[in-house]
Amino acid sequence: MSASRQIYLLLALSACCLLTMASPLHAGKYNPVLDAGDKAPTWDKLPATDGKSYSSASFQDKEVLVIAFTCNSCPYAVDYEGRLNQLAQKYSAKDSPVAVIAVNVNLVSADSLEKMKEQAAEKKFVFPYLFDESQKIGQEFGATRTPEFFVLNKERKVIYMGAMDDSTDASKVKQDYVSEAIAAALNGKQPKTSETIAIGCNVRYKRIRRKK
């Protein structure tokens, strides 16, 4: 092999290594942090619209946990409130093996905890609606849109993440990804679809200025 050929191969190998190192090791196709099958992040107690506080341990007796990242101010999130509430009603019995919760991490005034309480009362939410002022839970789940859904199995591994279903128009939904994932988890299986792209508004994370 010629010297020039050896140099070319070494440069190509170095470029591949750099690309691999720059890419997230566990990111999904659309999620920048998690991949299907990853252990879900845990969180400490967060305040909710019902006056209580909930941590990840609050739902440890449930076989399946559904987490919806949502807010008050996004029209997409508002459009999905009815579907989210309907899903939660389905599993609202105390002995239900499934828990459905929602989390808001936006810090704008329209998404304050007080406004969340107003929204929850007006829309008669039957699910715990949590607020995380630190935004940590959203960042650790890699949530980028509202609404965005995560389905966790009994081992609290992520078996589905992304959109709730295949259409923002409720009358045109043909595939309900979240319900399919719940059914699969209850049967100890993996859903056919483990990740989709979430459609909605950007989560409003604080901008952190880089130090000079």
XYZ file of N, CA, C and O in Angstrom:
848
model
N 0.851 -1.191 0.000
C 0.000 0.000 0.000
C 0.887 1.242 0.000
O 1.839 1.332 0.762
N 0.567 2.220 -0.851
C 1.374 3.422 -0.954
C 1.202 4.279 0.287
O 0.210 4.176 1.020
N 2.166 5.162 0.510
C 2.124 6.048 1.669
C 0.920 6.984 1.604
O 0.266 7.254 2.612
N 0.626 7.480 0.397
C -0.510 8.391 0.248
C -1.827 7.680 0.552
O -2.747 8.250 1.145
N -1.895 6.394 0.147
C -3.093 5.611 0.421
C -3.262 5.391 1.926
O -4.360 5.481 2.463
N -2.161 5.124 2.616
C -2.204 4.925 4.067
C -2.657 6.197 4.784
O -3.453 6.142 5.720
N -2.156 7.322 4.333
C -2.536 8.604 4.941
C -4.029 8.864 4.738
O -4.737 9.302 5.644
N -4.519 8.559 3.542
C -5.945 8.753 3.230
C -6.828 7.921 4.151
O -7.817 8.396 4.701
N -6.457 6.649 4.353
C -7.249 5.755 5.199
C -7.231 6.214 6.656
O -8.239 6.129 7.358
N -6.064 6.699 7.106
C -5.962 7.183 8.477
C -6.838 8.414 8.695
O -7.498 8.558 9.730
N -6.856 9.304 7.721
C -7.689 10.502 7.810
C -9.168 10.141 7.815
O -9.966 10.710 8.562
N -9.553 9.169 6.978
C -10.951 8.735 6.909
C -11.381 8.099 8.227
O -12.479 8.345 8.724
N -10.490 7.282 8.801
C -10.793 6.621 10.074
C -10.932 7.660 11.185
O -11.831 7.572 12.033
N -10.080 8.671 11.178
C -10.138 9.722 12.194
C -11.442 10.498 12.108
O -12.062 10.827 13.114
N -11.876 10.771 10.877
C -13.130 11.505 10.672
C -14.310 10.711 11.195
O -15.215 11.251 11.832
N -14.314 9.402 10.954
C -15.398 8.537 11.427
C -15.436 8.527 12.954
O -16.498 8.561 13.564
N -14.262 8.472 13.572
C -14.193 8.454 15.032
C -14.723 9.753 15.623
O -15.437 9.757 16.620
N -14.380 10.873 14.985
C -14.842 12.165 15.461
C -16.351 12.275 15.358
O -17.022 12.801 16.247
N -16.935 11.772 14.267
C -18.376 11.813 14.091
C -19.078 10.966 15.130
O -20.113 11.331 15.677
N -18.491 9.812 15.415
C -19.077 8.919 16.416
C -19.040 9.561 17.791
O -19.998 9.503 18.557
N -17.920 10.206 18.123
C -17.781 10.841 19.430
C -18.716 12.025 19.564
O -19.213 12.326 20.649
N -18.995 12.711 18.445
C -19.850 13.899 18.496
C -21.315 13.539 18.579
O -22.142 14.348 18.969
N -21.683 12.301 18.214
C -23.075 11.893 18.203
C -23.477 11.367 19.565
O -22.709 10.697 20.234
N -24.730 11.672 20.018
C -25.188 11.134 21.292
C -25.218 9.617 21.239
O -25.662 9.030 20.262
N -24.764 8.961 22.316
C -24.684 7.512 22.317
C -26.046 6.862 22.462
O -26.262 5.765 21.989
N -26.981 7.533 23.127
C -28.257 6.912 23.414
C -29.436 7.676 22.825
O -30.569 7.465 23.238
N -29.192 8.606 21.926
C -30.292 9.386 21.364
C -31.092 8.545 20.381
O -30.569 7.656 19.720
N -32.386 8.848 20.316
C -33.231 8.158 19.361
C -33.185 8.851 18.013
O -32.361 9.740 17.777
N -34.093 8.474 17.153
C -34.138 9.075 15.815
C -34.560 10.534 15.895
O -34.065 11.383 15.151
N -35.500 10.819 16.799
C -36.006 12.186 16.947
C -35.689 12.789 18.314
O -35.679 13.999 18.465
N -35.470 11.934 19.310
C -35.190 12.422 20.651
C -33.691 12.658 20.807
O -32.895 11.779 20.496
N -33.279 13.836 21.296
C -31.849 14.152 21.396
C -31.135 13.510 22.576
O -29.913 13.580 22.672
N -31.891 12.871 23.476
C -31.299 12.335 24.694
C -31.531 10.837 24.869
O -30.598 10.083 25.144
N -32.772 10.403 24.711
C -33.134 9.014 24.990
C -33.388 8.206 23.733
O -33.763 8.744 22.690
N -33.210 6.897 23.877
C -33.561 5.954 22.823
C -34.552 4.961 23.421
O -34.597 4.751 24.633
N -35.361 4.345 22.588
C -36.294 3.333 23.055
C -35.513 2.213 23.739
O -34.502 1.747 23.215
N -35.974 1.810 24.913
C -35.285 0.788 25.679
C -34.432 1.359 26.793
O -33.991 0.620 27.681
N -34.194 2.675 26.774
C -33.409 3.304 27.836
C -34.210 3.366 29.131
O -35.439 3.459 29.116
N -33.513 3.346 30.236
C -34.141 3.544 31.539
C -34.595 4.996 31.627
O -33.838 5.920 31.297
N -35.828 5.196 32.052
C -36.357 6.554 32.136
C -35.749 7.311 33.307
O -35.468 6.727 34.354
N -35.551 8.602 33.166
C -35.058 9.412 34.281
C -36.074 9.417 35.425
O -37.272 9.240 35.204
N -35.589 9.622 36.637
C -36.472 9.778 37.792
C -36.478 11.247 38.200
O -35.633 12.024 37.761
N -37.440 11.626 39.041
C -37.487 13.008 39.495
C -38.004 13.075 40.923
O -38.709 12.193 41.397
N -37.609 14.144 41.613
C -38.087 14.386 42.972
C -39.458 15.039 42.912
O -39.951 15.367 41.821
N -40.040 15.278 44.070
C -41.410 15.791 44.113
C -41.560 17.135 43.395
O -40.771 18.052 43.603
N -42.601 17.198 42.563
C -42.924 18.416 41.839
C -44.358 18.813 42.182
O -45.235 17.947 42.330
N -44.642 20.118 42.295
C -45.997 20.566 42.611
C -46.947 20.310 41.448
O -46.549 20.356 40.282
N -48.201 20.042 41.784
C -49.208 19.781 40.762
C -50.431 20.671 40.990
O -50.573 21.301 42.042
N -51.310 20.692 40.010
C -52.476 21.582 40.073
C -53.488 21.160 41.133
O -54.357 21.952 41.502
N -53.402 19.925 41.626
C -54.332 19.472 42.647
C -53.859 19.783 44.060
O -54.468 19.358 45.046
N -52.757 20.525 44.176
C -52.245 20.913 45.476
C -51.292 19.905 46.081
O -50.694 20.159 47.133
N -51.121 18.780 45.428
C -50.208 17.753 45.913
C -48.872 17.867 45.190
O -48.716 18.662 44.261
N -47.915 17.058 45.615
C -46.621 16.963 44.939
C -46.380 15.514 44.567
O -46.772 14.599 45.309
N -45.747 15.312 43.413
C -45.525 13.958 42.923
C -44.080 13.777 42.482
O -43.495 14.652 41.845
N -43.519 12.618 42.830
C -42.209 12.216 42.335
C -42.410 10.992 41.455
O -43.525 10.453 41.361
N -41.346 10.521 40.834
C -41.471 9.301 40.032
C -41.866 8.126 40.913
O -42.583 7.212 40.473
N -41.451 8.153 42.183
C -41.774 7.067 43.113
C -43.259 7.035 43.466
O -43.764 6.009 43.936
N -43.968 8.141 43.227
C -45.400 8.193 43.539
C -46.202 7.205 42.697
O -47.336 6.869 43.054
N -45.623 6.739 41.603
C -46.343 5.855 40.679
C -45.686 4.477 40.583
O -45.908 3.745 39.618
N -44.889 4.133 41.591
C -44.120 2.898 41.529
C -44.989 1.640 41.526
O -44.538 0.566 41.116
N -46.234 1.750 41.971
C -47.111 0.577 41.999
C -47.818 0.343 40.673
O -48.544 -0.644 40.508
N -47.624 1.222 39.725
C -48.266 1.101 38.413
C -47.382 0.329 37.435
O -46.170 0.514 37.401
N -47.996 -0.504 36.632
C -47.249 -1.283 35.644
C -46.810 -0.423 34.460
O -45.787 -0.700 33.829
N -47.593 0.581 34.168
C -47.295 1.465 33.027
C -47.469 2.910 33.467
O -48.422 3.249 34.169
N -46.528 3.755 33.060
C -46.622 5.188 33.342
C -46.537 5.955 32.033
O -45.585 5.780 31.266
N -47.537 6.777 31.785
C -47.566 7.627 30.592
C -47.301 9.064 31.022
O -47.989 9.584 31.914
N -46.302 9.682 30.424
C -45.951 11.066 30.746
C -46.152 11.923 29.498
O -45.571 11.642 28.446
N -46.985 12.951 29.644
C -47.223 13.873 28.530
C -46.614 15.219 28.878
O -47.001 15.833 29.879
N -45.671 15.680 28.092
C -45.137 17.023 28.270
C -46.048 17.973 27.501
O -46.237 17.830 26.280
N -46.639 18.900 28.217
C -47.627 19.780 27.613
C -47.547 21.160 28.259
O -46.624 21.434 29.038
N -48.482 22.032 27.930
C -48.514 23.375 28.514
C -49.867 23.999 28.222
O -50.719 23.397 27.568
N -50.072 25.228 28.693
C -51.322 25.944 28.435
C -51.280 26.758 27.152
O -52.314 26.991 26.526
N -50.085 27.239 26.803
C -49.965 28.285 25.786
C -49.840 27.800 24.358
O -49.948 28.593 23.425
N -49.602 26.511 24.162
C -49.422 25.987 22.807
C -50.759 25.506 22.242
O -51.432 24.679 22.858
N -51.166 25.991 21.073
C -52.444 25.562 20.498
C -52.509 24.065 20.215
O -53.572 23.452 20.323
N -51.368 23.469 19.856
C -51.343 22.018 19.634
C -51.632 21.284 20.944
O -52.404 20.322 20.979
N -50.994 21.746 22.016
C -51.201 21.121 23.318
C -52.654 21.255 23.756
O -53.256 20.303 24.274
N -53.236 22.423 23.539
C -54.638 22.655 23.896
C -55.553 21.741 23.092
O -56.519 21.178 23.615
N -55.245 21.559 21.813
C -56.053 20.681 20.964
C -56.044 19.235 21.463
O -57.003 18.500 21.240
N -54.954 18.843 22.105
C -54.828 17.461 22.577
C -55.345 17.262 24.005
O -55.356 16.137 24.498
N -55.757 18.318 24.673
C -56.198 18.192 26.058
C -57.370 17.222 26.213
O -57.418 16.432 27.162
N -58.320 17.286 25.282
C -59.466 16.385 25.345
C -59.049 14.936 25.204
O -59.521 14.060 25.960
N -58.162 14.658 24.272
C -57.691 13.290 24.058
C -56.866 12.798 25.252
O -56.971 11.641 25.660
N -56.063 13.691 25.808
C -55.260 13.333 26.972
C -56.160 13.031 28.170
O -55.955 12.052 28.888
N -57.174 13.861 28.371
C -58.092 13.659 29.487
C -58.893 12.366 29.307
O -59.156 11.637 30.270
N -59.275 12.085 28.075
C -60.015 10.856 27.790
C -59.158 9.626 28.085
O -59.650 8.639 28.640
N -57.887 9.684 27.728
C -56.973 8.587 28.018
C -56.837 8.394 29.525
O -56.886 7.260 30.024
N -56.690 9.495 30.254
C -56.550 9.412 31.703
C -57.815 8.868 32.365
O -57.741 8.105 33.330
N -58.972 9.254 31.839
C -60.240 8.757 32.384
C -60.343 7.241 32.247
O -60.887 6.564 33.122
N -59.823 6.730 31.157
C -59.860 5.286 30.914
C -59.134 4.517 32.009
O -59.505 3.382 32.337
N -58.097 5.136 32.572
C -57.284 4.465 33.589
C -57.365 5.184 34.942
O -56.423 5.145 35.722
N -58.501 5.799 35.213
C -58.628 6.604 36.424
C -58.970 5.805 37.674
O -58.887 6.341 38.791
N -59.350 4.545 37.521
C -59.678 3.724 38.688
C -58.456 3.586 39.595
O -57.319 3.506 39.115
N -58.691 3.552 40.892
C -57.594 3.503 41.858
C -56.711 2.282 41.666
O -55.493 2.339 41.866
N -57.330 1.161 41.273
C -56.558 -0.071 41.093
C -56.090 -0.279 39.657
O -55.635 -1.362 39.294
N -56.189 0.753 38.845
C -55.744 0.658 37.451
C -54.235 0.414 37.401
O -53.476 1.003 38.181
N -53.766 -0.430 36.482
C -52.324 -0.684 36.359
C -51.589 0.416 35.602
O -50.374 0.359 35.456
N -52.343 1.396 35.131
C -51.756 2.462 34.311
C -51.983 3.821 34.967
O -53.070 4.104 35.477
N -50.947 4.647 34.958
C -51.059 6.033 35.420
C -50.729 6.965 34.264
O -49.793 6.712 33.502
N -51.521 8.017 34.142
C -51.299 9.030 33.109
C -51.069 10.365 33.808
O -51.899 10.796 34.624
N -49.945 10.999 33.514
C -49.651 12.306 34.105
C -49.196 13.277 33.019
O -48.814 12.856 31.918
N -49.262 14.562 33.341
C -48.774 15.595 32.421
C -47.772 16.472 33.156
O -47.854 16.638 34.379
N -46.836 17.022 32.402
C -45.786 17.870 32.983
C -45.604 19.110 32.120
O -45.544 19.016 30.888
N -45.506 20.248 32.772
C -45.233 21.502 32.088
C -43.922 22.064 32.621
O -43.721 22.151 33.833
N -43.015 22.443 31.717
C -41.736 23.025 32.141
C -41.544 24.438 31.595
O -40.505 25.058 31.851
N -42.523 24.957 30.870
C -42.398 26.316 30.337
C -42.445 27.345 31.469
O -43.159 27.157 32.461
N -41.725 28.435 31.300
C -41.629 29.432 32.361
C -42.308 30.753 32.022
O -42.200 31.717 32.778
N -43.026 30.827 30.910
C -43.741 32.060 30.563
C -44.967 32.197 31.456
O -45.468 31.219 32.023
N -45.474 33.418 31.588
C -46.574 33.694 32.517
C -47.821 32.872 32.210
O -48.542 32.455 33.122
N -48.080 32.632 30.936
C -49.270 31.864 30.555
C -49.191 30.413 31.002
O -50.211 29.715 31.041
N -47.984 29.966 31.339
C -47.778 28.572 31.753
C -47.380 28.465 33.221
O -46.812 27.453 33.647
N -47.684 29.473 34.004
C -47.369 29.442 35.432
C -48.241 28.394 36.122
O -49.268 27.958 35.593
N -47.858 28.014 37.321
C -48.623 27.012 38.066
C -50.040 27.498 38.328
O -50.996 26.714 38.266
N -50.200 28.786 38.595
C -51.542 29.325 38.839
C -52.413 29.219 37.592
O -53.592 28.877 37.666
N -51.824 29.521 36.440
C -52.568 29.395 35.181
C -52.866 27.934 34.876
O -53.915 27.601 34.324
N -51.945 27.056 35.249
C -52.172 25.625 35.070
C -53.361 25.167 35.906
O -54.190 24.359 35.454
N -53.460 25.680 37.127
C -54.574 25.330 38.000
C -55.899 25.785 37.384
O -56.901 25.069 37.441
N -55.893 26.976 36.805
C -57.102 27.481 36.147
C -57.491 26.593 34.976
O -58.680 26.270 34.792
N -56.497 26.212 34.190
C -56.739 25.352 33.033
C -57.267 23.988 33.464
O -58.215 23.455 32.875
N -56.663 23.424 34.495
C -57.064 22.108 34.988
C -58.499 22.124 35.497
O -59.269 21.176 35.278
N -58.876 23.207 36.169
C -60.238 23.325 36.693
C -61.252 23.516 35.572
O -62.314 22.884 35.550
N -60.899 24.388 34.619
C -61.808 24.672 33.502
C -62.041 23.447 32.629
O -63.176 23.152 32.221
N -60.958 22.696 32.345
C -61.059 21.535 31.472
C -61.351 20.235 32.224
O -61.462 19.181 31.608
N -61.440 20.334 33.554
C -61.747 19.167 34.391
C -60.748 18.015 34.169
O -61.120 16.870 33.923
N -59.465 18.360 34.262
C -58.421 17.345 34.102
C -58.538 16.296 35.210
O -58.714 16.636 36.387
N -58.417 15.048 34.841
C -58.472 13.955 35.819
C -57.088 13.368 36.060
O -56.949 12.392 36.791
N -56.073 13.956 35.478
C -54.699 13.469 35.623
C -53.877 14.481 36.423
O -54.159 15.682 36.390
N -52.847 14.021 37.132
C -51.938 14.952 37.811
C -51.208 15.805 36.766
O -50.663 15.282 35.802
N -51.226 17.110 36.987
C -50.588 18.050 36.066
C -49.473 18.745 36.832
O -49.718 19.625 37.646
N -48.242 18.330 36.572
C -47.075 18.764 37.340
C -46.372 19.954 36.693
O -46.421 20.131 35.469
N -45.703 20.725 37.531
C -44.921 21.868 37.051
C -43.485 21.742 37.546
O -43.237 21.523 38.737
N -42.535 21.872 36.623
C -41.117 21.810 36.986
C -40.433 23.113 36.597
O -40.061 23.323 35.442
N -40.280 23.976 37.587
C -39.654 25.278 37.351
C -38.199 25.144 36.939
O -37.660 25.978 36.215
N -37.543 24.073 37.373
C -36.125 23.866 37.040
C -35.939 23.399 35.592
O -34.834 23.476 35.056
N -37.007 22.887 34.994
C -37.007 22.332 33.638
C -36.182 21.058 33.508
O -36.028 20.512 32.414
N -35.670 20.562 34.625
C -34.779 19.411 34.612
C -35.436 18.168 34.024
O -34.824 17.447 33.234
N -36.671 17.910 34.402
C -37.335 16.699 33.933
C -37.493 16.702 32.412
O -37.292 15.684 31.748
N -37.821 17.853 31.851
C -37.959 17.944 30.401
C -36.638 17.727 29.689
O -36.564 17.033 28.675
N -35.591 18.307 30.223
C -34.265 18.167 29.634
C -33.780 16.724 29.697
O -33.187 16.216 28.746
N -34.019 16.060 30.833
C -33.530 14.687 30.991
C -34.313 13.696 30.135
O -33.766 12.661 29.739
N -35.563 14.001 29.852
C -36.344 13.156 28.950
C -36.101 13.521 27.481
O -36.512 12.791 26.587
N -35.452 14.648 27.248
C -35.225 15.078 25.871
C -36.486 15.572 25.205
O -36.603 15.531 23.971
N -37.445 16.060 25.993
C -38.698 16.569 25.435
C -38.436 17.881 24.698
O -37.818 18.793 25.251
N -38.891 17.968 23.470
C -38.659 19.171 22.674
C -39.946 19.831 22.206
O -39.927 20.962 21.739
N -41.078 19.137 22.325
C -42.339 19.659 21.812
C -43.459 19.535 22.843
O -43.395 18.718 23.759
N -44.485 20.348 22.671
C -45.720 20.170 23.436
C -46.864 20.030 22.430
O -47.054 20.919 21.603
N -47.584 18.899 22.486
C -47.398 17.810 23.429
C -46.384 16.775 22.919
O -46.190 16.627 21.717
N -45.780 16.068 23.866
C -44.871 14.969 23.548
C -45.047 13.893 24.619
O -45.090 14.199 25.807
N -45.158 12.642 24.176
C -45.549 11.560 25.067
C -44.448 10.515 25.246
O -43.720 10.207 24.302
N -44.394 9.980 26.462
C -43.455 8.905 26.793
C -44.236 7.811 27.515
O -44.972 8.102 28.459
N -44.075 6.573 27.080
C -44.711 5.434 27.736
C -43.620 4.574 28.358
O -42.697 4.135 27.665
N -43.729 4.360 29.678
C -42.735 3.589 30.423
C -43.356 2.281 30.889
O -44.497 2.260 31.362
N -42.603 1.195 30.771
C -43.131 -0.100 31.191
C -42.877 -0.343 32.679
O -42.447 0.560 33.400
N -43.123 -1.554 33.141
C -42.999 -1.884 34.559
C -41.584 -1.674 35.065
O -41.368 -1.295 36.226
N -40.597 -1.918 34.220
C -39.189 -1.717 34.590
C -38.773 -0.259 34.429
O -37.618 0.091 34.627
N -39.719 0.564 34.066
C -39.524 1.987 33.817
C -38.501 2.254 32.720
O -37.702 3.194 32.785
N -38.599 1.422 31.703
C -37.852 1.680 30.482
C -38.780 2.340 29.480
O -39.981 2.059 29.449
N -38.220 3.217 28.669
C -39.014 3.909 27.665
C -39.310 2.943 26.520
O -38.388 2.476 25.850
N -40.590 2.638 26.307
C -40.934 1.752 25.194
C -41.570 2.508 24.031
O -41.699 1.983 22.929
N -41.963 3.767 24.307
C -42.473 4.606 23.223
C -42.254 6.063 23.578
O -42.378 6.467 24.730
N -41.953 6.869 22.558
C -41.855 8.317 22.741
C -42.175 9.019 21.427
O -41.826 8.540 20.349
N -42.878 10.139 21.551
C -43.241 10.898 20.366
C -44.655 11.432 20.425
O -45.139 11.870 21.474
N -45.339 11.395 19.300
C -46.705 11.911 19.200
C -47.700 10.952 19.838
O -47.438 9.755 19.957
N -48.852 11.478 20.231
C -49.891 10.627 20.809
C -50.492 9.712 19.751
O -50.745 8.534 19.991
N -50.705 10.295 18.562
C -51.315 9.540 17.471
C -50.838 10.097 16.136
O -49.923 10.922 16.103
N -51.466 9.675 15.077
C -50.951 10.029 13.745
C -51.631 11.225 13.089
O -51.426 11.483 11.897
N -52.445 11.970 13.822
C -53.078 13.144 13.233
C -53.427 14.171 14.296
O -53.994 13.822 15.344
N -53.103 15.425 14.034
C -53.487 16.480 14.960
C -54.994 16.723 14.906
O -55.558 17.327 15.817
N -55.634 16.251 13.856
C -57.096 16.319 13.720
C -57.675 15.034 14.305
O -57.502 13.951 13.751
N -58.370 15.147 15.427
C -58.892 13.980 16.125
C -59.801 13.123 15.252
O -59.859 11.898 15.419
N -60.484 13.735 14.308
C -61.420 12.992 13.455
C -60.712 12.166 12.386
O -61.335 11.332 11.730
N -59.407 12.398 12.219
C -58.652 11.700 11.173
C -57.614 10.718 11.725
O -56.810 10.188 10.975
N -57.655 10.464 13.029
C -56.682 9.558 13.638
C -56.932 8.121 13.191
O -58.046 7.609 13.283
N -55.890 7.488 12.688
C -55.972 6.080 12.280
C -55.119 5.183 13.169
O -55.364 3.991 13.255
N -54.106 5.770 13.796
C -53.227 4.978 14.659
C -52.930 5.738 15.941
O -52.416 6.852 15.908
N -53.264 5.136 17.074
C -53.034 5.728 18.393
C -51.791 5.075 18.990
O -51.854 4.012 19.597
N -50.643 5.721 18.803
C -49.367 5.143 19.220
C -49.299 4.904 20.731
O -48.784 3.870 21.180
N -49.794 5.855 21.504
C -49.703 5.737 22.962
C -50.546 4.577 23.479
O -50.091 3.776 24.296
N -51.771 4.454 22.981
C -52.634 3.348 23.418
C -52.050 2.002 23.017
O -52.130 1.024 23.780
N -51.459 1.938 21.839
C -50.827 0.690 21.389
C -49.644 0.327 22.299
O -49.443 -0.847 22.618
N -48.889 1.330 22.703
C -47.743 1.085 23.574
C -48.199 0.633 24.963
O -47.582 -0.241 25.575
N -49.275 1.222 25.461
C -49.819 0.810 26.759
C -50.243 -0.652 26.712
O -49.919 -1.440 27.606
N -50.981 -1.011 25.664
C -51.453 -2.389 25.525
C -50.284 -3.364 25.451
O -50.307 -4.433 26.066
N -49.250 -2.990 24.715
C -48.076 -3.852 24.594
C -47.391 -4.017 25.952
O -47.021 -5.127 26.350
N -47.230 -2.925 26.676
C -46.558 -2.970 27.974
C -47.319 -3.843 28.966
O -46.717 -4.590 29.734
N -48.647 -3.760 28.949
C -49.459 -4.554 29.863
C -49.354 -6.047 29.563
O -49.605 -6.888 30.435
N -48.967 -6.359 28.334
C -48.776 -7.755 27.935
C -47.312 -8.168 27.941
O -46.952 -9.235 27.441
N -46.454 -7.299 28.510
C -45.030 -7.603 28.592
C -44.328 -7.608 27.257
O -43.297 -8.276 27.089
N -44.856 -6.852 26.314
C -44.277 -6.822 24.969
C -43.820 -5.421 24.606
O -44.056 -4.458 25.330
N -43.165 -5.337 23.451
C -42.741 -4.058 22.903
C -43.726 -3.638 21.820
O -44.200 -4.472 21.048
N -44.070 -2.368 21.732
C -44.986 -1.920 20.674
C -44.313 -1.982 19.301
O -43.087 -1.924 19.208
N -45.117 -2.099 18.267
C -44.566 -2.120 16.908
C -43.880 -0.807 16.574
O -42.865 -0.774 15.879
N -44.445 0.272 17.080
C -43.853 1.593 16.857
C -43.288 2.094 18.176
O -44.020 2.241 19.155
N -41.980 2.344 18.212
C -41.339 2.767 19.460
C -40.991 4.252 19.483
O -40.718 4.807 20.553
N -41.016 4.900 18.332
C -40.696 6.330 18.296
C -41.310 6.987 17.071
O -41.293 6.426 15.972
N -41.873 8.162 17.278
C -42.359 8.982 16.176
C -41.920 10.413 16.448
O -41.470 10.745 17.551
N -42.096 11.265 15.472
C -41.747 12.670 15.664
C -42.938 13.381 16.303
O -44.078 13.215 15.876
N -42.689 14.107 17.371
C -43.747 14.853 18.042
C -44.046 16.131 17.274
O -43.125 16.827 16.836
N -45.321 16.419 17.102
C -45.750 17.627 16.400
C -46.323 18.603 17.413
O -47.239 18.269 18.162
N -45.795 19.799 17.465
C -46.302 20.787 18.412
C -45.376 21.973 18.520
O -44.492 22.177 17.682
N -45.565 22.755 19.571
C -44.733 23.933 19.805
C -43.428 23.519 20.480
O -43.367 22.500 21.165
N -42.403 24.316 20.298
C -41.138 24.052 20.967
C -41.271 24.256 22.475
O -41.925 25.208 22.924
N -40.678 23.355 23.243
C -40.591 23.572 24.685
C -39.712 24.796 24.907
O -38.658 24.938 24.293
N -40.141 25.683 25.797
C -39.433 26.948 25.988
C -38.379 26.835 27.088
O -38.589 27.276 28.220
N -37.266 26.238 26.733
C -36.170 26.115 27.697
C -35.439 27.445 27.839
O -35.336 28.224 26.882
N -34.925 27.664 29.043
C -34.139 28.883 29.286
C -32.864 28.840 28.448
O -32.244 27.788 28.316
N -32.499 29.952 27.930
C -31.237 30.040 27.202
C -30.110 30.306 28.190
O -30.193 31.227 29.006
N -29.101 29.488 28.102
C -27.939 29.657 28.997
C -26.809 30.278 28.197
O -26.324 29.713 27.219
N -26.407 31.469 28.611
C -25.332 32.153 27.913
C -23.994 31.513 28.212
O -23.698 31.183 29.358
N -23.237 31.343 27.179
C -21.903 30.762 27.372
C -20.961 31.778 27.993
O -20.978 32.960 27.656
N -20.138 31.288 28.900
C -19.168 32.168 29.524
C -18.039 32.469 28.545
O -17.576 31.579 27.842
N -17.604 33.688 28.529
C -16.523 34.076 27.611
C -15.181 33.605 28.159
O -14.963 33.560 29.342
